[in-house]
């Protein structure tokens, strides 16, 4: 229902109420039939469901099956170890990735607790949740509006609606009908639930309660939006599926081959298949990735970016579009005088200082005051340009009203009095003593300011006799003092951040509730690319989903938008395959923040609802922090790729050992416990170090990676394949040169671990030489190698560990042979990187020449 378009009498008739309010009996009846003024909660996951979902990962399910098979076959120790690995991984995921679903609570808190209403003409205070349609509510300064209210009587009413519109300046309210189709921010005869009465008083009719209020609609949108699966999670799920299909394919092949060729017993086959599963599933990978993401979360918190969901760290690095709110995000959220045109400079500053209602004494600084943002901007200007200026005593005053669009004050001055006036330029010019030509010149100047998105104020004065009584009729023949242009200016850091994002191939779009010209002006100032066309909310309403999906590519500035518009814009961008980041600070931003791939809320000026709906909170409200976070996200993904490229060759190598043994009908060369030792202890010890590698020089000078790009490229698969062969083939043939199962297993185990240590250094740089200056800057790398050396020492020389792992001591000759194998692997990988890089450069050169 468009209540703002209806007359008060029509609304009262429709809601069957009067100016004196409802009766107690009628209120009780309506409360019973229509329900309470509260918002419905979405269905929440139970605690056990939140835990269980972290054990449903495909590879974890396979490991659970392997553990169960171990128990069935009586191998309880190995089954218990595998089972514990799954439990540890699941609980790490639960504790690290849990995300509080508190958005509804934040919205409920914004509705206030009590309201003053009229019941049969008598004022009574009732709980907010007991309001019903038709109640007559009394509003005063400081109140939180308890429901959506159609105003029927106002007295200098100013309501701060930033939670809905995102704009900091309070809206002046009226009671007149409005006939046009208008967004909530332009419905001047409505007061909306959750907004704050800044000044004045009012009486109004409750027209909507609960989920039907504007804030209720935001809640419904918030509840209906499904949280996005991050690109990293999607890629890891695809990787898990690839590993699973590979393992299942190998198992099917080996079962048929060994059964038909060797007639292998089923119990032995079970044991071999479990060994293959344990060998090829990188059990430690989730723990390592969690550690690397944790490092990123910590480093980003030091840069004032608070991450609530760890995979979101990587999402930042893959963003292709950032949709930013304007007020408080790209701008300072402080109205500022940016342009002045005057022929009476001293008088202009005097008018600013005295024709206002905020500053009462000379010792009050503008920074200490709160209230009308426009008056604050003028007082800041006075402090900067005339710090010694003193207040004049106010003899009488005409407060500002939208009906006559000016404010006037009368002051004594020497042997006379002076009237100071500020207000709409066209009104003051009409009351001035200027010629028609002079008025036209001033009006032209005012238009120039307005075209730059500035709010334009005019200033005038009149010297009068001391016995003059201030009245509207006295405001004639004014001396026009000048104009000011006021705007919420962009932050310098935001301008720099937009430039950095664009260099990194990220498109920045501004979505604001502000007016078109203001939005366009700010868009140009911060350096947005496509600012000539501005889409307003009403334009968006006329577009189908397909048309909007097309339009959103060519437009970077969107004005007069509602929460529904923001949600549609994010969805349209995602339909184009974009990875969307959305920033915001108001309640109106919450649904879009939740819908976006990465929601970014403001920590200082942001509402609790926006913080709770977001994936990341900027502790300093600085858009530039996002650029830093993008760099960190890209670095983390690079390090994750390095880690996965390091991890998988070892898993594949161990799997190949099992495959070779089965194909050649030989005993398994490594036991499941030895395989788990490599996967869960030594590999994790080494992988952790790669998380500390610093960002490359080109990190912010390359475009975001393609959304369909997997973690493993063709080159990565090639690298994993040949490295796994280089790890296992020399090691296997070296091991079988010696007698005794324990000795063979120990040589093979030590060879794999040492090869891992050197290959980890290889993986510092995927295509560049790994021995460089950065190697010595990564102290955790040397620490991890030292820890690995200690762990392997215990396995090789401590009797308890030898008995538990199934190893024995090695001679110096055997150790040297193992080291030679590992050194050969390191050298081959470094040579291959040089050759591959040279080939890639040659291909790029050839493509470039062909294109030119």
PDB file of N, CA and C in Angstrom, residues 629-688:
ATOM      1  N   UNK A 629      43.451  -5.259   1.312  1.00  0.00           N
ATOM      2  CA  UNK A 629      42.887  -6.590   1.522  1.00  0.00           C
ATOM      3  C   UNK A 629      42.886  -7.405   0.233  1.00  0.00           C
ATOM      4  N   UNK A 630      42.640  -6.745  -0.907  1.00  0.00           N
ATOM      5  CA  UNK A 630      42.680  -7.433  -2.204  1.00  0.00           C
ATOM      6  C   UNK A 630      44.083  -7.979  -2.450  1.00  0.00           C
ATOM      7  N   UNK A 631      45.084  -7.166  -2.162  1.00  0.00           N
ATOM      8  CA  UNK A 631      46.471  -7.611  -2.337  1.00  0.00           C
ATOM      9  C   UNK A 631      46.758  -8.817  -1.446  1.00  0.00           C
ATOM     10  N   UNK A 632      46.292  -8.743  -0.206  1.00  0.00           N
ATOM     11  CA  UNK A 632      46.491  -9.857   0.722  1.00  0.00           C
ATOM     12  C   UNK A 632      45.767 -11.099   0.232  1.00  0.00           C
ATOM     13  N   UNK A 633      44.540 -10.914  -0.284  1.00  0.00           N
ATOM     14  CA  UNK A 633      43.774 -12.056  -0.786  1.00  0.00           C
ATOM     15  C   UNK A 633      44.460 -12.724  -1.963  1.00  0.00           C
ATOM     16  N   UNK A 634      45.017 -11.919  -2.858  1.00  0.00           N
ATOM     17  CA  UNK A 634      45.731 -12.492  -4.007  1.00  0.00           C
ATOM     18  C   UNK A 634      46.992 -13.222  -3.556  1.00  0.00           C
ATOM     19  N   UNK A 635      47.683 -12.638  -2.587  1.00  0.00           N
ATOM     20  CA  UNK A 635      48.878 -13.299  -2.065  1.00  0.00           C
ATOM     21  C   UNK A 635      48.519 -14.646  -1.438  1.00  0.00           C
ATOM     22  N   UNK A 636      47.424 -14.662  -0.704  1.00  0.00           N
ATOM     23  CA  UNK A 636      47.013 -15.904  -0.039  1.00  0.00           C
ATOM     24  C   UNK A 636      46.673 -16.979  -1.064  1.00  0.00           C
ATOM     25  N   UNK A 637      45.949 -16.587  -2.132  1.00  0.00           N
ATOM     26  CA  UNK A 637      45.619 -17.589  -3.146  1.00  0.00           C
ATOM     27  C   UNK A 637      46.896 -18.114  -3.819  1.00  0.00           C
ATOM     28  N   UNK A 638      47.852 -17.214  -4.073  1.00  0.00           N
ATOM     29  CA  UNK A 638      49.140 -17.649  -4.644  1.00  0.00           C
ATOM     30  C   UNK A 638      49.799 -18.666  -3.720  1.00  0.00           C
ATOM     31  N   UNK A 639      49.770 -18.382  -2.418  1.00  0.00           N
ATOM     32  CA  UNK A 639      50.392 -19.290  -1.457  1.00  0.00           C
ATOM     33  C   UNK A 639      49.616 -20.603  -1.328  1.00  0.00           C
ATOM     34  N   UNK A 640      48.288 -20.520  -1.469  1.00  0.00           N
ATOM     35  CA  UNK A 640      47.490 -21.750  -1.453  1.00  0.00           C
ATOM     36  C   UNK A 640      47.834 -22.628  -2.660  1.00  0.00           C
ATOM     37  N   UNK A 641      47.988 -21.985  -3.824  1.00  0.00           N
ATOM     38  CA  UNK A 641      48.368 -22.739  -5.026  1.00  0.00           C
ATOM     39  C   UNK A 641      49.735 -23.392  -4.838  1.00  0.00           C
ATOM     40  N   UNK A 642      50.661 -22.642  -4.260  1.00  0.00           N
ATOM     41  CA  UNK A 642      51.997 -23.201  -4.002  1.00  0.00           C
ATOM     42  C   UNK A 642      51.886 -24.413  -3.073  1.00  0.00           C
ATOM     43  N   UNK A 643      51.042 -24.269  -2.043  1.00  0.00           N
ATOM     44  CA  UNK A 643      50.883 -25.346  -1.067  1.00  0.00           C
ATOM     45  C   UNK A 643      50.274 -26.589  -1.709  1.00  0.00           C
ATOM     46  N   UNK A 644      49.223 -26.379  -2.525  1.00  0.00           N
ATOM     47  CA  UNK A 644      48.571 -27.526  -3.170  1.00  0.00           C
ATOM     48  C   UNK A 644      49.512 -28.176  -4.180  1.00  0.00           C
ATOM     49  N   UNK A 645      50.266 -27.351  -4.920  1.00  0.00           N
ATOM     50  CA  UNK A 645      51.247 -27.897  -5.856  1.00  0.00           C
ATOM     51  C   UNK A 645      52.362 -28.641  -5.137  1.00  0.00           C
ATOM     52  N   UNK A 646      52.623 -28.262  -3.884  1.00  0.00           N
ATOM     53  CA  UNK A 646      53.605 -28.988  -3.071  1.00  0.00           C
ATOM     54  C   UNK A 646      53.008 -30.270  -2.495  1.00  0.00           C
ATOM     55  N   UNK A 647      51.760 -30.179  -2.066  1.00  0.00           N
ATOM     56  CA  UNK A 647      51.128 -31.279  -1.335  1.00  0.00           C
ATOM     57  C   UNK A 647      50.839 -32.489  -2.234  1.00  0.00           C
ATOM     58  N   UNK A 648      50.265 -32.224  -3.402  1.00  0.00           N
ATOM     59  CA  UNK A 648      49.723 -33.313  -4.208  1.00  0.00           C
ATOM     60  C   UNK A 648      50.761 -34.270  -4.790  1.00  0.00           C
ATOM     61  N   UNK A 649      51.963 -33.812  -5.208  1.00  0.00           N
ATOM     62  CA  UNK A 649      52.938 -34.789  -5.704  1.00  0.00           C
ATOM     63  C   UNK A 649      53.289 -35.865  -4.685  1.00  0.00           C
ATOM     64  N   UNK A 650      53.350 -35.467  -3.389  1.00  0.00           N
ATOM     65  CA  UNK A 650      53.658 -36.459  -2.351  1.00  0.00           C
ATOM     66  C   UNK A 650      52.545 -37.480  -2.227  1.00  0.00           C
ATOM     67  N   UNK A 651      51.288 -36.989  -2.230  1.00  0.00           N
ATOM     68  CA  UNK A 651      50.153 -37.911  -2.145  1.00  0.00           C
ATOM     69  C   UNK A 651      50.126 -38.856  -3.346  1.00  0.00           C
ATOM     70  N   UNK A 652      50.345 -38.291  -4.530  1.00  0.00           N
ATOM     71  CA  UNK A 652      50.350 -39.122  -5.735  1.00  0.00           C
ATOM     72  C   UNK A 652      51.509 -40.111  -5.702  1.00  0.00           C
ATOM     73  N   UNK A 653      52.661 -39.652  -5.232  1.00  0.00           N
ATOM     74  CA  UNK A 653      53.834 -40.537  -5.160  1.00  0.00           C
ATOM     75  C   UNK A 653      53.557 -41.731  -4.247  1.00  0.00           C
ATOM     76  N   UNK A 654      52.949 -41.476  -3.093  1.00  0.00           N
ATOM     77  CA  UNK A 654      52.640 -42.572  -2.163  1.00  0.00           C
ATOM     78  C   UNK A 654      51.602 -43.511  -2.764  1.00  0.00           C
ATOM     79  N   UNK A 655      50.639 -42.922  -3.498  1.00  0.00           N
ATOM     80  CA  UNK A 655      49.653 -43.764  -4.170  1.00  0.00           C
ATOM     81  C   UNK A 655      50.294 -44.637  -5.232  1.00  0.00           C
ATOM     82  N   UNK A 656      51.241 -44.068  -5.960  1.00  0.00           N
ATOM     83  CA  UNK A 656      51.934 -44.836  -7.005  1.00  0.00           C
ATOM     84  C   UNK A 656      52.725 -45.994  -6.419  1.00  0.00           C
ATOM     85  N   UNK A 657      53.286 -45.782  -5.219  1.00  0.00           N
ATOM     86  CA  UNK A 657      54.005 -46.879  -4.547  1.00  0.00           C
ATOM     87  C   UNK A 657      53.080 -48.070  -4.336  1.00  0.00           C
ATOM     88  N   UNK A 658      51.862 -47.765  -3.844  1.00  0.00           N
ATOM     89  CA  UNK A 658      50.887 -48.840  -3.615  1.00  0.00           C
ATOM     90  C   UNK A 658      50.507 -49.495  -4.941  1.00  0.00           C
ATOM     91  N   UNK A 659      50.287 -48.661  -5.975  1.00  0.00           N
ATOM     92  CA  UNK A 659      49.908 -49.179  -7.293  1.00  0.00           C
ATOM     93  C   UNK A 659      51.004 -50.094  -7.843  1.00  0.00           C
ATOM     94  N   UNK A 660      52.283 -49.642  -7.786  1.00  0.00           N
ATOM     95  CA  UNK A 660      53.403 -50.461  -8.276  1.00  0.00           C
ATOM     96  C   UNK A 660      53.469 -51.797  -7.538  1.00  0.00           C
ATOM     97  N   UNK A 661      53.278 -51.720  -6.213  1.00  0.00           N
ATOM     98  CA  UNK A 661      53.354 -52.942  -5.412  1.00  0.00           C
ATOM     99  C   UNK A 661      52.272 -53.935  -5.826  1.00  0.00           C
ATOM    100  N   UNK A 662      51.057 -53.428  -6.056  1.00  0.00           N
ATOM    101  CA  UNK A 662      49.956 -54.309  -6.456  1.00  0.00           C
ATOM    102  C   UNK A 662      50.173 -54.865  -7.861  1.00  0.00           C
ATOM    103  N   UNK A 663      50.647 -54.012  -8.774  1.00  0.00           N
ATOM    104  CA  UNK A 663      50.863 -54.464 -10.142  1.00  0.00           C
ATOM    105  C   UNK A 663      51.947 -55.526 -10.220  1.00  0.00           C
ATOM    106  N   UNK A 664      52.960 -55.406  -9.329  1.00  0.00           N
ATOM    107  CA  UNK A 664      54.080 -56.360  -9.350  1.00  0.00           C
ATOM    108  C   UNK A 664      53.917 -57.462  -8.298  1.00  0.00           C
ATOM    109  N   UNK A 665      52.723 -57.463  -7.620  1.00  0.00           N
ATOM    110  CA  UNK A 665      52.416 -58.493  -6.627  1.00  0.00           C
ATOM    111  C   UNK A 665      53.478 -58.556  -5.522  1.00  0.00           C
ATOM    112  N   UNK A 666      53.886 -57.369  -5.024  1.00  0.00           N
ATOM    113  CA  UNK A 666      54.866 -57.279  -3.944  1.00  0.00           C
ATOM    114  C   UNK A 666      54.173 -56.742  -2.692  1.00  0.00           C
ATOM    115  N   UNK A 667      54.773 -56.937  -1.518  1.00  0.00           N
ATOM    116  CA  UNK A 667      54.201 -56.391  -0.273  1.00  0.00           C
ATOM    117  C   UNK A 667      54.121 -54.863  -0.350  1.00  0.00           C
ATOM    118  N   UNK A 668      53.155 -54.287   0.384  1.00  0.00           N
ATOM    119  CA  UNK A 668      53.021 -52.826   0.398  1.00  0.00           C
ATOM    120  C   UNK A 668      54.287 -52.199   0.977  1.00  0.00           C
ATOM    121  N   UNK A 669      54.908 -51.259   0.252  1.00  0.00           N
ATOM    122  CA  UNK A 669      56.189 -50.697   0.681  1.00  0.00           C
ATOM    123  C   UNK A 669      56.082 -49.764   1.876  1.00  0.00           C
ATOM    124  N   UNK A 670      54.889 -49.199   2.133  1.00  0.00           N
ATOM    125  CA  UNK A 670      54.671 -48.335   3.297  1.00  0.00           C
ATOM    126  C   UNK A 670      53.383 -48.747   3.984  1.00  0.00           C
ATOM    127  N   UNK A 671      53.394 -48.737   5.301  1.00  0.00           N
ATOM    128  CA  UNK A 671      52.171 -49.055   6.050  1.00  0.00           C
ATOM    129  C   UNK A 671      51.280 -47.812   6.111  1.00  0.00           C
ATOM    130  N   UNK A 672      49.971 -48.000   6.381  1.00  0.00           N
ATOM    131  CA  UNK A 672      49.087 -46.831   6.508  1.00  0.00           C
ATOM    132  C   UNK A 672      49.571 -45.829   7.552  1.00  0.00           C
ATOM    133  N   UNK A 673      50.164 -46.296   8.661  1.00  0.00           N
ATOM    134  CA  UNK A 673      50.651 -45.371   9.688  1.00  0.00           C
ATOM    135  C   UNK A 673      51.810 -44.535   9.139  1.00  0.00           C
ATOM    136  N   UNK A 674      52.707 -45.176   8.374  1.00  0.00           N
ATOM    137  CA  UNK A 674      53.819 -44.431   7.777  1.00  0.00           C
ATOM    138  C   UNK A 674      53.319 -43.409   6.751  1.00  0.00           C
ATOM    139  N   UNK A 675      52.294 -43.798   6.002  1.00  0.00           N
ATOM    140  CA  UNK A 675      51.694 -42.865   5.037  1.00  0.00           C
ATOM    141  C   UNK A 675      51.075 -41.681   5.771  1.00  0.00           C
ATOM    142  N   UNK A 676      50.341 -41.965   6.872  1.00  0.00           N
ATOM    143  CA  UNK A 676      49.739 -40.880   7.639  1.00  0.00           C
ATOM    144  C   UNK A 676      50.806 -39.996   8.289  1.00  0.00           C
ATOM    145  N   UNK A 677      51.936 -40.588   8.665  1.00  0.00           N
ATOM    146  CA  UNK A 677      53.044 -39.791   9.230  1.00  0.00           C
ATOM    147  C   UNK A 677      53.515 -38.745   8.202  1.00  0.00           C
ATOM    148  N   UNK A 678      53.644 -39.192   6.958  1.00  0.00           N
ATOM    149  CA  UNK A 678      54.077 -38.266   5.908  1.00  0.00           C
ATOM    150  C   UNK A 678      53.000 -37.213   5.654  1.00  0.00           C
ATOM    151  N   UNK A 679      51.735 -37.648   5.545  1.00  0.00           N
ATOM    152  CA  UNK A 679      50.649 -36.732   5.174  1.00  0.00           C
ATOM    153  C   UNK A 679      50.268 -35.754   6.279  1.00  0.00           C
ATOM    154  N   UNK A 680      50.266 -36.239   7.533  1.00  0.00           N
ATOM    155  CA  UNK A 680      49.730 -35.425   8.619  1.00  0.00           C
ATOM    156  C   UNK A 680      50.793 -34.744   9.473  1.00  0.00           C
ATOM    157  N   UNK A 681      52.030 -35.192   9.399  1.00  0.00           N
ATOM    158  CA  UNK A 681      53.070 -34.612  10.259  1.00  0.00           C
ATOM    159  C   UNK A 681      54.102 -33.860   9.432  1.00  0.00           C
ATOM    160  N   UNK A 682      54.820 -34.587   8.596  1.00  0.00           N
ATOM    161  CA  UNK A 682      55.919 -33.932   7.877  1.00  0.00           C
ATOM    162  C   UNK A 682      55.407 -32.950   6.822  1.00  0.00           C
ATOM    163  N   UNK A 683      54.372 -33.332   6.088  1.00  0.00           N
ATOM    164  CA  UNK A 683      53.868 -32.451   5.032  1.00  0.00           C
ATOM    165  C   UNK A 683      53.286 -31.174   5.617  1.00  0.00           C
ATOM    166  N   UNK A 684      52.525 -31.289   6.694  1.00  0.00           N
ATOM    167  CA  UNK A 684      51.951 -30.103   7.330  1.00  0.00           C
ATOM    168  C   UNK A 684      53.065 -29.203   7.864  1.00  0.00           C
ATOM    169  N   UNK A 685      54.084 -29.815   8.466  1.00  0.00           N
ATOM    170  CA  UNK A 685      55.201 -29.038   9.005  1.00  0.00           C
ATOM    171  C   UNK A 685      55.841 -28.169   7.931  1.00  0.00           C
ATOM    172  N   UNK A 686      55.980 -28.729   6.729  1.00  0.00           N
ATOM    173  CA  UNK A 686      56.598 -27.987   5.635  1.00  0.00           C
ATOM    174  C   UNK A 686      55.627 -27.017   4.977  1.00  0.00           C
ATOM    175  N   UNK A 687      54.385 -27.453   4.761  1.00  0.00           N
ATOM    176  CA  UNK A 687      53.408 -26.636   4.043  1.00  0.00           C
ATOM    177  C   UNK A 687      53.142 -25.312   4.747  1.00  0.00           C
ATOM    178  N   UNK A 688      53.170 -25.336   6.054  1.00  0.00           N
ATOM    179  CA  UNK A 688      52.877 -24.135   6.848  1.00  0.00           C
ATOM    180  C   UNK A 688      53.777 -22.975   6.439  1.00  0.00           C
TER     181      UNK A 688
END
